[in-house]
mmCIF file of C-alpha atoms in Angstrom:
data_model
loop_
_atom_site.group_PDB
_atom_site.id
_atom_site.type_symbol
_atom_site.label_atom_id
_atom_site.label_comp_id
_atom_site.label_asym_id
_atom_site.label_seq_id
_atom_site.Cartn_x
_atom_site.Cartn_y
_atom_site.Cartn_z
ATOM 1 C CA UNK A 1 41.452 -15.592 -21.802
ATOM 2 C CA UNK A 2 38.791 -15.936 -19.175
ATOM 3 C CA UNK A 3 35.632 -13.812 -20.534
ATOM 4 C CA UNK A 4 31.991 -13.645 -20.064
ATOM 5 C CA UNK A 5 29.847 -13.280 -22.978
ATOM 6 C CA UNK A 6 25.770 -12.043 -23.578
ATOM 7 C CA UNK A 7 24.874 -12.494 -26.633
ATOM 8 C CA UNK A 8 21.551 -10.056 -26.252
ATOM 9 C CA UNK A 9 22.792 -6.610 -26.207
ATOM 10 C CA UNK A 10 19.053 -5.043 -27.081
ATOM 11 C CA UNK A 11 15.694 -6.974 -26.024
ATOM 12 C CA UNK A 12 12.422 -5.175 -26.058
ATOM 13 C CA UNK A 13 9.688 -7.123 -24.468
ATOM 14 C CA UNK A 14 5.569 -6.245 -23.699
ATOM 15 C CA UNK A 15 4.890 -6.597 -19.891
ATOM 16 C CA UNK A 16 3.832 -10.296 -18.917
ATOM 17 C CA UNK A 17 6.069 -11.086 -21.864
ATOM 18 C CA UNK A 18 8.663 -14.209 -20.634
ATOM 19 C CA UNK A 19 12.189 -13.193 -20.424
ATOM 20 C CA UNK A 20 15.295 -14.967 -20.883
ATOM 21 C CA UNK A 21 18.505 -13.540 -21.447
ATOM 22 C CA UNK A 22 21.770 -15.681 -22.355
ATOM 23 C CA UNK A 23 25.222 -15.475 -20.839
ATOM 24 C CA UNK A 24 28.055 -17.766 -21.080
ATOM 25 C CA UNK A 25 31.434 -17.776 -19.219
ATOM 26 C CA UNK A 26 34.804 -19.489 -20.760
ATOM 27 C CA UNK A 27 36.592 -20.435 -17.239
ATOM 28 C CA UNK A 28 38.067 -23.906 -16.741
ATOM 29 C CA UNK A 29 38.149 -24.048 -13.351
ATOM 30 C CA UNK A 30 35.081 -23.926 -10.101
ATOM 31 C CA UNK A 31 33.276 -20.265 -10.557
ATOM 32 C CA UNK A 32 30.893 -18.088 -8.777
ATOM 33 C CA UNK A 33 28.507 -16.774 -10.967
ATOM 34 C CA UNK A 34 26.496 -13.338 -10.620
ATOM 35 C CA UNK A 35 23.380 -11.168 -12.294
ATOM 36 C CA UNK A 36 23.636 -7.607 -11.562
ATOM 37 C CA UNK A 37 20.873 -5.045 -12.662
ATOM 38 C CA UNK A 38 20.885 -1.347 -13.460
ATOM 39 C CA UNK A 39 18.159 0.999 -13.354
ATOM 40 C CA UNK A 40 17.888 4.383 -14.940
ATOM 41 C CA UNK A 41 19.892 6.194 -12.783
ATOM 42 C CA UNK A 42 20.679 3.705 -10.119
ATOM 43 C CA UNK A 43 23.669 2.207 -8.881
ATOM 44 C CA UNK A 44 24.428 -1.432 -10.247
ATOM 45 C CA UNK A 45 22.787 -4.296 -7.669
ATOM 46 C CA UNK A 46 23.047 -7.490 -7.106
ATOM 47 C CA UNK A 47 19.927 -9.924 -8.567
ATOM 48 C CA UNK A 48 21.464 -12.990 -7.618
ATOM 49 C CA UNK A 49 24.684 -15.700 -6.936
ATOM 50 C CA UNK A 50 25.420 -19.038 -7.404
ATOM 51 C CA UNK A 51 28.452 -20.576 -5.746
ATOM 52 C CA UNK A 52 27.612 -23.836 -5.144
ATOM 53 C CA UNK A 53 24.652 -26.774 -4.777
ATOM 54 C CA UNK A 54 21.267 -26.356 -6.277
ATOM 55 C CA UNK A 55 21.816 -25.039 -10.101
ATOM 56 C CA UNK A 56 18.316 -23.164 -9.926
ATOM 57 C CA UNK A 57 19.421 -19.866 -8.271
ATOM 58 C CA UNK A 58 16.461 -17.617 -7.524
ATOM 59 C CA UNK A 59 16.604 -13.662 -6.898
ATOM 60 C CA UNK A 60 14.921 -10.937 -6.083
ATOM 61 C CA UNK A 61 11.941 -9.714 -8.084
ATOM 62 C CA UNK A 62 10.671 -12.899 -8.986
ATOM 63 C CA UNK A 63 14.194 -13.785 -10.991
ATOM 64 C CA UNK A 64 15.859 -16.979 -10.843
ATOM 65 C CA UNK A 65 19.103 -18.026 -13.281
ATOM 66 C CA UNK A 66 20.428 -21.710 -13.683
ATOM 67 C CA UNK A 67 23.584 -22.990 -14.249
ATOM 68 C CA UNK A 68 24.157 -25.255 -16.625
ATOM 69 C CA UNK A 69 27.954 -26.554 -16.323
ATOM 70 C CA UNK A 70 27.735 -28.748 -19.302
ATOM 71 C CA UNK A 71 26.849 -25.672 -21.448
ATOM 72 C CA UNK A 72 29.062 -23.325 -19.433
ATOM 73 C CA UNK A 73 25.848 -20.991 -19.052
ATOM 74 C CA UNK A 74 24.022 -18.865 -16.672
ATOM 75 C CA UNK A 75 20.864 -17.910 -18.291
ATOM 76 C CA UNK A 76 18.753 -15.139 -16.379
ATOM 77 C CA UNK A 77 14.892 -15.863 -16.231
ATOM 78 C CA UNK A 78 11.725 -14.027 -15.205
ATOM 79 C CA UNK A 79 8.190 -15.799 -16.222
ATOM 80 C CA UNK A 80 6.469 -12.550 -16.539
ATOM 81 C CA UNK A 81 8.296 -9.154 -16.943
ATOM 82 C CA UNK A 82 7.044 -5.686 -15.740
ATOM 83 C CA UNK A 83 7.362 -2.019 -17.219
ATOM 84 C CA UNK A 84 9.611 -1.742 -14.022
ATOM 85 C CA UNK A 85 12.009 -3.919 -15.251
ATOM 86 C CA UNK A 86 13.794 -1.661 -17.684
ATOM 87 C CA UNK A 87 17.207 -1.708 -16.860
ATOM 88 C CA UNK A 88 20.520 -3.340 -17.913
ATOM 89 C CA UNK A 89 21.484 -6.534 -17.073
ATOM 90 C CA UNK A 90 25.153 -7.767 -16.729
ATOM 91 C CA UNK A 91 26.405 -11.227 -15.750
ATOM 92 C CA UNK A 92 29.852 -11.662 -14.844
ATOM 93 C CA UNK A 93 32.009 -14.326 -12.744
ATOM 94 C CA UNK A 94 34.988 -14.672 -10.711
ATOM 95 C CA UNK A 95 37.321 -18.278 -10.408
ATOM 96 C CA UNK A 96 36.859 -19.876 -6.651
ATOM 97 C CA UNK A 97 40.796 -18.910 -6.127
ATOM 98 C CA UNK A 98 40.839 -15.329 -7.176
ATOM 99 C CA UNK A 99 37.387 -14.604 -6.240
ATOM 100 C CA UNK A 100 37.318 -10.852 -6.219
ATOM 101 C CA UNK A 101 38.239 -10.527 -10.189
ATOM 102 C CA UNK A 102 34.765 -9.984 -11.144
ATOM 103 C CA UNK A 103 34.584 -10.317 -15.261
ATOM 104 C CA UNK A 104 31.675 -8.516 -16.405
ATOM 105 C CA UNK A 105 29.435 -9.423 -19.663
ATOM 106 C CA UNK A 106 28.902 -6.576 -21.906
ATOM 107 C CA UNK A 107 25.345 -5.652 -20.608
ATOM 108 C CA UNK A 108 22.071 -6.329 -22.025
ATOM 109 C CA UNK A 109 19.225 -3.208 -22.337
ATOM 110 C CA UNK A 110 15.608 -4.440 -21.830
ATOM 111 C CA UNK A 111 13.089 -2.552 -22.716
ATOM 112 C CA UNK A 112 9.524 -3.482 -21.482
ATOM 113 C CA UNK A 113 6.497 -1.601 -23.121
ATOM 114 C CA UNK A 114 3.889 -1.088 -20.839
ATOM 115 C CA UNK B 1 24.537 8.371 4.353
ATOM 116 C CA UNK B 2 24.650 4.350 3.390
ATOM 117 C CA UNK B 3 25.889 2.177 0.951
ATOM 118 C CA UNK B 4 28.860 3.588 -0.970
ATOM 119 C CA UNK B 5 28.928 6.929 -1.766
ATOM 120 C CA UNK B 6 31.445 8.540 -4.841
ATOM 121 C CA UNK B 7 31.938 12.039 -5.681
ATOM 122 C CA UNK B 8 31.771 14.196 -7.607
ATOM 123 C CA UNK B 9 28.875 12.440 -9.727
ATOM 124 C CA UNK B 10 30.132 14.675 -13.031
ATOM 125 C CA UNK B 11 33.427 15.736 -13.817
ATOM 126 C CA UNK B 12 34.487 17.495 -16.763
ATOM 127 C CA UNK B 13 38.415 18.418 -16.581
ATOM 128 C CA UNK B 14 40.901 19.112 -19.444
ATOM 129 C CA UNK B 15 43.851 16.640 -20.156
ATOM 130 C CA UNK B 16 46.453 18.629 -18.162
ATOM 131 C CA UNK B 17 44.219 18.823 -15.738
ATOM 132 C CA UNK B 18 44.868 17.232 -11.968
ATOM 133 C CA UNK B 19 41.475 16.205 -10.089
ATOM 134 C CA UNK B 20 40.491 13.469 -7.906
ATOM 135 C CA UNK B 21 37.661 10.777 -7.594
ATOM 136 C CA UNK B 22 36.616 10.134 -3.969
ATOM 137 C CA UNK B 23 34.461 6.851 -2.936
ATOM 138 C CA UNK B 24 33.086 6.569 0.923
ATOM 139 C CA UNK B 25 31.922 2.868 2.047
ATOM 140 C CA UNK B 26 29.665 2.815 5.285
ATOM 141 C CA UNK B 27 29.257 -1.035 4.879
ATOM 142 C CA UNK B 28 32.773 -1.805 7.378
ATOM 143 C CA UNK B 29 34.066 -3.599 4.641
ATOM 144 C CA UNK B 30 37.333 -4.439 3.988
ATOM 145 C CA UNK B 31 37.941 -4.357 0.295
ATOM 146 C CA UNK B 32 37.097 -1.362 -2.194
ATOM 147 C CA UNK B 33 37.230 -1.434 -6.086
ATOM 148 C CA UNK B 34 37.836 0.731 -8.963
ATOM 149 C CA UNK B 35 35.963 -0.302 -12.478
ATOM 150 C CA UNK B 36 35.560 1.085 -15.474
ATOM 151 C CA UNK B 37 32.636 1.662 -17.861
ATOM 152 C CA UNK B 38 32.926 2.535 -20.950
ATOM 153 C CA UNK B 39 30.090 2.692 -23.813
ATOM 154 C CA UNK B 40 29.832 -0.990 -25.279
ATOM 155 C CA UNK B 41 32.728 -2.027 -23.262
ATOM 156 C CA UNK B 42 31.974 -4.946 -20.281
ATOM 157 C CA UNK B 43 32.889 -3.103 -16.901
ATOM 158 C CA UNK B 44 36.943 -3.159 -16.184
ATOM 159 C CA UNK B 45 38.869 -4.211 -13.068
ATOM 160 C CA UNK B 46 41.024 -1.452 -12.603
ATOM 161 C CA UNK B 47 42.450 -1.925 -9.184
ATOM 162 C CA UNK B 48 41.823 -3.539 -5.450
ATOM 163 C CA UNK B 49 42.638 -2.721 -2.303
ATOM 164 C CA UNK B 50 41.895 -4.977 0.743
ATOM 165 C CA UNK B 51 42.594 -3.930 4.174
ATOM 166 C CA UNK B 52 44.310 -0.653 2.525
ATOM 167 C CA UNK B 53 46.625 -2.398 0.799
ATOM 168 C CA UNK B 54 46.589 -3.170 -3.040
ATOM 169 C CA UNK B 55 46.285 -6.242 -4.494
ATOM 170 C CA UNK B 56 45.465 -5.905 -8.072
ATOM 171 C CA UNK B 57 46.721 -3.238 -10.871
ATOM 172 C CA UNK B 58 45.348 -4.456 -13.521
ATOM 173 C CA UNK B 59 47.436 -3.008 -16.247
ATOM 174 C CA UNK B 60 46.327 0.426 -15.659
ATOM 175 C CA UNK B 61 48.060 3.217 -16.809
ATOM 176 C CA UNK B 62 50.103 5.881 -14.709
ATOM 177 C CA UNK B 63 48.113 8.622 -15.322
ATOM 178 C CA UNK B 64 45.457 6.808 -12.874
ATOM 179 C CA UNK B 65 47.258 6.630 -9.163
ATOM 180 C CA UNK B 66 44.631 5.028 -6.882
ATOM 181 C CA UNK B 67 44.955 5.664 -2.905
ATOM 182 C CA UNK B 68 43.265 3.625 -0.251
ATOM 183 C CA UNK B 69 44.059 6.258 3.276
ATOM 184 C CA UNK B 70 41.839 3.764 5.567
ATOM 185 C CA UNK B 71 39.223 0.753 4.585
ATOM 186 C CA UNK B 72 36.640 3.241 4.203
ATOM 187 C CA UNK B 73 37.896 5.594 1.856
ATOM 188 C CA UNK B 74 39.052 5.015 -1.777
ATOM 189 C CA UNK B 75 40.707 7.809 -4.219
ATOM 190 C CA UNK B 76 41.349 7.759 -7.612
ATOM 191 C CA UNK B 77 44.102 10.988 -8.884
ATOM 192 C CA UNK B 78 43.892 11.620 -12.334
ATOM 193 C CA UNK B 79 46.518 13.360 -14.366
ATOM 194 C CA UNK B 80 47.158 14.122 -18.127
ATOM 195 C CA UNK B 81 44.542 12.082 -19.065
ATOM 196 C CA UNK B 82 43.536 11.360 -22.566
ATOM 197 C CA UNK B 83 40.018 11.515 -24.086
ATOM 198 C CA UNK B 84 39.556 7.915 -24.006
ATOM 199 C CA UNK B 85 39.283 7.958 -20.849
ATOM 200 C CA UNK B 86 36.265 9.552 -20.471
ATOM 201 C CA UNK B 87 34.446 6.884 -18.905
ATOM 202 C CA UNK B 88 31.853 5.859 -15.872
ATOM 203 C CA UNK B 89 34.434 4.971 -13.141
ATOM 204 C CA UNK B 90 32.503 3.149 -10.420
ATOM 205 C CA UNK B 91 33.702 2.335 -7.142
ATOM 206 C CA UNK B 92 32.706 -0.927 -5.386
ATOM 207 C CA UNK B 93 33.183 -2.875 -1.792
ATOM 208 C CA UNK B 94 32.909 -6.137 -0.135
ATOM 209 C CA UNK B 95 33.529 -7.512 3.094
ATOM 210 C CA UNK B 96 36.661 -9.660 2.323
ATOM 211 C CA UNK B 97 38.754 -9.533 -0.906
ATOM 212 C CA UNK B 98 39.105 -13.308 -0.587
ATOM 213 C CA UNK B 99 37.057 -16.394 0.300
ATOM 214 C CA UNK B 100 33.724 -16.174 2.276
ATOM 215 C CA UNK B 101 32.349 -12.013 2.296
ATOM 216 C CA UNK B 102 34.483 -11.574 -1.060
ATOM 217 C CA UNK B 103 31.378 -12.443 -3.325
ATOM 218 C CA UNK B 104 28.945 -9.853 -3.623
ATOM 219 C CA UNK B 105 30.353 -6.407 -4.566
ATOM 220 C CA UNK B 106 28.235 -3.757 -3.662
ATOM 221 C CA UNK B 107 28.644 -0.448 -6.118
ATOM 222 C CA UNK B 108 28.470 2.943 -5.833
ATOM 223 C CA UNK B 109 26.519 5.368 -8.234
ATOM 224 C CA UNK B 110 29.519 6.251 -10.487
ATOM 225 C CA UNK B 111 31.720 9.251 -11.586
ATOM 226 C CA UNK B 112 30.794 10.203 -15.419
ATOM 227 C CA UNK B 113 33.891 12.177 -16.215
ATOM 228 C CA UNK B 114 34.947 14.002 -19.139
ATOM 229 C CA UNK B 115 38.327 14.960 -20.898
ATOM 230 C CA UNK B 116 37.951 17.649 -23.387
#
């Protein structure tokens, strides 16, 4: 079965700490690939998409994700994290021919200490 | 009001209970979503609707009977529900259900219901 999987559910980080987080998709065909982000109390929001051509996908907030086809990955990167990057992170994808089936990862909680 | 708007934002009903979930886009988009978050469960597909007409059930049971009146509006009825079901339901929109505007899913703030 098609599924998306983060392996970080918990990460707790000092600000100007580096962040990765891991996610990994199990899809055999062409997929778009997505990091959304949830604030306290905030609606879920798009960080960024990759669909196609350069594998280095950069966001907003200074993120950026690559895709790694080989390694069926989509890691989620930020050089230097803030306090105001608490929130929960969820990757998910969707197959080229049934594109609006989002499948979500399970989330990940960051928690940056000021 | 912009965005997509649901509401009520809490909802605490019994199980024989009848009560409604209402989502508002203002985007002019042409599909709307119903998901499902549970604690430590990945959000869930429940159903789509694009250009009012649904295109995806996905395995959801009767007691949840979506309604799409118009591309702006989205309901979701509930009936005899069971305490598992107490849930986040979020409601989402894009322009196009398929191909290019289908991508990015824009969400609304969420239901957090309740069966006691």
């Amino acid at each position: 079965a098609q599924s998306v999987s983060q392996h970080n559910h918990h990460v707790i980080l000092s600000e100007a700490a580096s962040l990765e987080l891991g996610c990994n998709y199990s899809y055999g065909g062409t997929v778009n690939l997505f990091w959304y982000v949830q604030y306290p109390g905030q609606h879920l929001q798009l960080l960024l998409k990759y669909f196609s051509g350069d594998p280095l996908v950069k966001g907003i907030k200074g993120f950026e994700a690559e895709f790694i086809k080989s390694k069926f990955s989509f890691n989620l990167r930020k050089p230097s994290v803030q306090w105001s990057d608490t929130a929960e992170y969820f990757c998910a994808a969707s197959l080229m021919d049934s594109s609006y089936k989002l499948i979500f990862g399970s989330g990940t909680r960051l928690l940056v200490r000021p | 009001e912009t965005g997509v708007t649901q509401t009520p934002r809490h909802l605490v009903m019994g199980m024989t209970n009848k009560k409604s979930l209402k989502c508002e886009q203002h985007l002019g988009h042409n599909a709307m979503y119903w998901y499902k978050q549970s604690a430590k469960k990945p959000l869930e597909l429940m159903f789509v609707y694009s250009l009012e007409e649904r295109v995806e059930n996905n395995s959801v049971p009767s007691r949840f009977s979506p309604e799409c009146p118009n591309s702006s509006h989205l309901f979701l009825h509930l009936h005899t529900l069971q305490p598992e079901d107490s849930a986040l339901y979020l409601c989402a929109s894009s322009e196009h259900a398929w191909g290019a505007g289908s991508y990015e899913q824009y969400f609304g703030p969420g239901t957090r219901l309740t069966v006691t």
